[in-house]
Short mmCIF file of C-alpha atoms and ligand atoms in Angstrom, two decimals:
data_model
loop_
_atom_site.label_atom_id
_atom_site.label_comp_id
_atom_site.label_asym_id
_atom_site.label_seq_id
_atom_site.Cartn_x
_atom_site.Cartn_y
_atom_site.Cartn_z
CA UNK A 20 87.25 51.66 127.87
CA UNK A 21 85.15 53.05 125.04
CA UNK A 22 81.62 51.83 124.39
CA UNK A 23 81.02 49.07 121.86
CA UNK A 24 78.35 51.07 120.01
CA UNK A 25 77.88 54.69 118.94
CA UNK A 26 74.37 55.90 118.10
CA UNK A 27 73.87 58.89 115.80
CA UNK A 28 70.43 60.35 116.35
CA UNK A 29 68.10 63.10 117.40
CA UNK A 30 66.14 63.19 120.65
CA UNK A 31 62.89 63.99 118.79
CA UNK A 32 63.21 60.97 116.50
CA UNK A 33 61.05 57.91 117.10
CA UNK A 34 63.29 55.65 114.96
CA UNK A 35 66.30 56.80 117.05
CA UNK A 36 64.38 55.97 120.24
CA UNK A 37 63.69 52.48 118.85
CA UNK A 38 67.45 51.80 118.75
CA UNK A 39 68.20 53.58 122.05
CA UNK A 40 65.50 51.51 123.76
CA UNK A 41 66.99 48.26 122.41
CA UNK A 42 70.48 49.24 123.63
CA UNK A 43 69.05 50.14 127.03
CA UNK A 44 67.06 46.88 127.34
CA UNK A 45 70.22 44.96 126.34
CA UNK A 46 72.19 46.76 129.08
CA UNK A 47 74.62 48.19 126.48
CA UNK A 48 75.99 51.64 127.37
CA UNK A 49 76.50 53.58 124.13
CA UNK A 50 78.22 56.70 122.90
CA UNK A 51 75.90 59.22 121.31
CA UNK A 52 76.27 61.79 118.53
CA UNK A 53 73.48 64.37 118.35
CA UNK A 54 72.56 65.19 114.75
CA UNK A 55 71.16 68.71 114.57
CA UNK A 56 68.50 68.91 111.83
CA UNK A 57 68.27 72.71 112.10
CA UNK A 58 71.96 72.91 111.17
CA UNK A 59 71.45 70.40 108.33
CA UNK A 60 73.94 68.00 109.90
CA UNK A 61 71.99 65.01 108.52
CA UNK A 62 72.75 66.20 104.95
CA UNK A 63 76.42 67.05 105.53
CA UNK A 64 78.83 65.00 103.38
CA UNK A 65 80.57 63.64 106.52
CA UNK A 66 77.27 62.24 107.76
CA UNK A 67 76.10 61.08 104.30
CA UNK A 68 79.24 58.95 104.18
CA UNK A 69 77.80 57.08 107.18
CA UNK A 70 74.11 57.19 106.23
CA UNK A 71 73.41 57.52 102.52
CA UNK A 72 69.74 58.36 103.23
CA UNK A 73 70.56 61.50 105.19
CA UNK A 74 68.46 60.28 108.11
CA UNK A 75 68.80 59.22 111.71
CA UNK A 76 69.37 56.78 113.32
CA UNK A 77 72.74 55.34 112.39
CA UNK A 78 74.63 52.82 114.53
CA UNK A 79 78.40 52.38 114.46
CA UNK A 80 79.96 49.24 115.91
CA UNK A 81 83.58 50.39 115.58
CA UNK A 82 83.83 48.99 112.06
CA UNK A 83 80.55 49.39 110.17
CA UNK A 84 77.74 51.92 110.02
CA UNK A 85 74.23 50.45 110.07
CA UNK A 86 71.08 52.29 109.03
CA UNK A 87 67.28 51.91 109.05
CA UNK A 88 65.94 51.27 112.55
CA UNK A 89 64.37 47.85 111.81
CA UNK A 90 67.60 46.60 110.27
CA UNK A 91 69.63 48.02 113.18
CA UNK A 92 67.38 46.19 115.66
CA UNK A 93 67.98 42.93 113.81
CA UNK A 94 71.73 43.57 113.77
CA UNK A 95 71.72 44.30 117.52
CA UNK A 96 69.66 41.16 118.24
CA UNK A 97 72.31 39.12 116.40
CA UNK A 98 75.23 41.00 117.99
CA UNK A 99 73.90 40.66 121.57
CA UNK A 100 71.96 37.38 121.27
CA UNK A 101 68.93 39.13 122.80
CA UNK A 102 65.32 39.70 121.71
CA UNK A 103 65.84 38.24 118.23
CA UNK A 104 63.34 35.35 118.35
CA UNK A 105 64.08 31.70 119.04
CA UNK A 106 63.20 30.00 115.75
CA UNK A 107 63.16 30.88 112.02
CA UNK A 108 59.37 31.10 112.28
CA UNK A 109 59.56 33.58 115.19
CA UNK A 110 62.12 35.64 113.28
CA UNK A 111 59.81 35.72 110.24
CA UNK A 112 56.91 36.91 112.43
CA UNK A 113 59.18 39.58 113.95
CA UNK A 114 60.03 40.90 110.48
CA UNK A 115 56.35 40.77 109.56
CA UNK A 116 55.40 43.07 112.47
CA UNK A 117 58.25 45.48 111.77
CA UNK A 118 57.44 45.76 108.07
CA UNK A 119 53.75 46.24 108.86
CA UNK A 120 54.56 48.85 111.49
CA UNK A 121 56.61 50.97 109.12
CA UNK A 122 53.95 50.68 106.43
CA UNK A 123 50.75 51.08 108.45
CA UNK A 124 51.32 52.31 112.01
CA UNK A 125 54.37 54.54 112.23
CA UNK A 126 53.40 56.92 109.35
CA UNK A 127 49.95 57.61 110.80
CA UNK A 128 51.29 58.24 114.31
CA UNK A 129 54.54 60.09 113.55
CA UNK A 130 53.11 62.33 110.83
CA UNK A 131 50.06 63.18 112.91
CA UNK A 132 52.44 64.07 115.77
CA UNK A 133 54.52 66.30 113.51
CA UNK A 134 51.36 68.19 112.44
CA UNK A 135 49.97 68.29 116.01
CA UNK A 136 53.22 69.88 117.24
CA UNK A 137 53.33 72.38 114.37
CA UNK A 138 56.70 71.06 113.12
CA UNK A 139 55.11 70.70 109.65
CA UNK A 140 51.95 72.16 108.18
CA UNK A 141 49.38 70.47 105.92
CA UNK A 142 45.78 70.86 104.82
CA UNK A 143 43.19 69.53 107.27
CA UNK A 144 42.25 66.70 104.86
CA UNK A 145 45.87 65.47 104.83
CA UNK A 146 46.12 65.67 108.63
CA UNK A 147 42.79 63.81 108.99
CA UNK A 148 43.92 61.14 106.57
CA UNK A 149 47.12 60.43 108.57
CA UNK A 150 45.12 60.41 111.82
CA UNK A 151 42.71 57.86 110.30
CA UNK A 152 45.70 55.71 109.23
CA UNK A 153 47.07 55.88 112.80
CA UNK A 154 43.72 54.86 114.31
CA UNK A 155 43.38 52.02 111.77
CA UNK A 156 46.88 50.77 112.66
CA UNK A 157 46.14 50.95 116.38
CA UNK A 158 42.91 48.98 115.82
CA UNK A 159 44.85 46.18 114.05
CA UNK A 160 47.40 46.15 116.89
CA UNK A 161 44.62 46.06 119.49
CA UNK A 162 43.12 43.05 117.69
CA UNK A 163 46.32 41.11 118.39
CA UNK A 164 47.31 42.49 121.80
CA UNK A 165 43.79 42.04 123.16
CA UNK A 166 44.52 38.30 122.95
CA UNK A 167 48.32 38.00 123.23
CA UNK A 168 50.82 39.27 125.80
CA UNK A 169 53.61 39.88 123.24
CA UNK A 170 53.75 40.38 119.50
CA UNK A 171 55.72 37.19 118.84
CA UNK A 172 56.15 34.12 121.02
CA UNK A 173 55.98 34.18 124.78
CA UNK A 174 58.32 37.07 125.57
CA UNK A 175 59.54 40.46 124.37
CA UNK A 176 61.35 40.71 121.03
CA UNK A 177 62.59 43.47 118.76
CA UNK A 178 59.10 43.45 117.20
CA UNK A 179 57.76 44.80 120.50
CA UNK A 180 60.51 47.45 120.64
CA UNK A 181 59.86 48.54 117.07
CA UNK A 182 56.11 48.88 117.55
CA UNK A 183 56.39 50.27 121.10
CA UNK A 184 58.50 53.19 119.86
CA UNK A 185 55.60 54.19 117.60
CA UNK A 186 52.95 53.73 120.32
CA UNK A 187 55.10 55.71 122.81
CA UNK A 188 54.58 58.87 120.73
CA UNK A 189 50.87 58.32 120.01
CA UNK A 190 49.57 60.48 122.93
CA UNK A 191 51.87 63.27 121.73
CA UNK A 192 50.02 63.11 118.40
CA UNK A 193 46.65 63.34 120.18
CA UNK A 194 45.78 59.62 120.04
CA UNK A 195 43.79 58.42 123.06
CA UNK A 196 45.32 55.08 124.08
CA UNK A 197 42.64 54.47 126.73
CA UNK A 198 40.46 53.35 123.79
CA UNK A 199 42.87 50.45 123.32
CA UNK A 200 43.06 48.36 126.54
CA UNK A 201 45.14 45.56 125.00
CA UNK A 202 47.75 48.03 123.73
CA UNK A 203 47.78 49.89 127.05
CA UNK A 204 48.35 46.67 129.05
CA UNK A 205 51.14 45.57 126.65
CA UNK A 206 52.81 49.01 126.85
CA UNK A 207 52.89 48.60 130.65
CA UNK A 208 54.54 45.19 130.22
CA UNK A 209 57.22 46.77 127.98
CA UNK A 210 57.71 49.61 130.50
CA UNK A 211 58.22 47.03 133.30
CA UNK A 212 61.13 45.31 131.51
CA UNK A 213 64.55 45.67 133.19
CA UNK A 214 66.47 48.46 131.42
CA UNK A 215 63.35 50.16 130.05
CA UNK A 216 63.64 53.93 129.75
CA UNK A 217 61.45 56.57 128.14
CA UNK A 218 62.65 58.45 125.04
CA UNK A 219 63.57 61.46 127.19
CA UNK A 220 65.70 59.25 129.47
CA UNK A 221 67.40 57.29 126.68
CA UNK A 222 68.32 60.00 124.17
CA UNK A 223 70.55 62.86 125.30
CA UNK A 224 70.01 66.33 123.84
CA UNK A 225 73.74 66.71 123.23
CA UNK A 226 76.49 64.38 122.05
CA UNK A 227 77.96 62.08 124.69
CA UNK A 228 81.32 60.31 124.37
N1 GSH B 317 63.02 54.23 107.79
C1 GSH B 317 63.92 55.05 108.60
C2 GSH B 317 63.24 56.34 108.91
C3 GSH B 317 64.14 57.29 109.63
C4 GSH B 317 63.54 58.69 109.70
O1 GSH B 317 62.43 58.96 109.21
N2 GSH B 317 64.30 59.59 110.32
C5 GSH B 317 63.91 60.97 110.34
C6 GSH B 317 63.86 61.48 111.78
S1 GSH B 317 62.59 60.70 112.68
C7 GSH B 317 64.94 61.80 109.60
O2 GSH B 317 66.11 61.54 109.69
N3 GSH B 317 64.45 62.80 108.88
C8 GSH B 317 65.28 63.68 108.13
C9 GSH B 317 65.14 63.46 106.66
O3 GSH B 317 64.53 62.46 106.24
O4 GSH B 317 65.65 64.30 105.91
C10 GSH B 317 64.30 54.28 109.88
O5 GSH B 317 63.49 53.50 110.39
O6 GSH B 317 65.43 54.45 110.36
#
């Protein structure tokens, strides 16, 4: 029997990991299509028909293609009945964290990582500015996680998965997470969840039927 979901992504992509982590925590085996950036596969008309933004990730449920990692997480929470929040208020707080993450945390961490790994080049002032944004975002997150076990409510939600996928790559960008004890303890709680897997374990380097 074929899998219910197919994920289009790239193993170096934090937003792809976000979706792969959710599928793994939901216990949903998925088919995988590797999108090779070096070959420009993300800008090929066949792929643009699935993802108008020319980006990964993209999730296919056998009928529709869904894009933008935060939106895909919300779709998967609805489709599986897992990690979506119990009340309208919880769901609003979940969206709040995800929107904040993509505005204030993810850019600082992911762009700093891209410069640290030499994938892109920029002037030192630009690199420093993104690093400062990343540290500022981590400080806000620490302010919450120093006092709360989870981002929303009393258990893990897609807000935790969204933000965790950014934090997961922070050491790779040269951020020292030992400065943030609340974040470090929360990351361990996420990593102890049944079905948790690192980015390397979740995302194959090649397509998988
Ligand atoms: N807001 C998007 C961002 C996705 C994104 O930035 N994907 C990158 C890889 S990490 C990408 O596809 N880059 C290629 C491009 O933008 O041309 C999401 O959350 O899904």
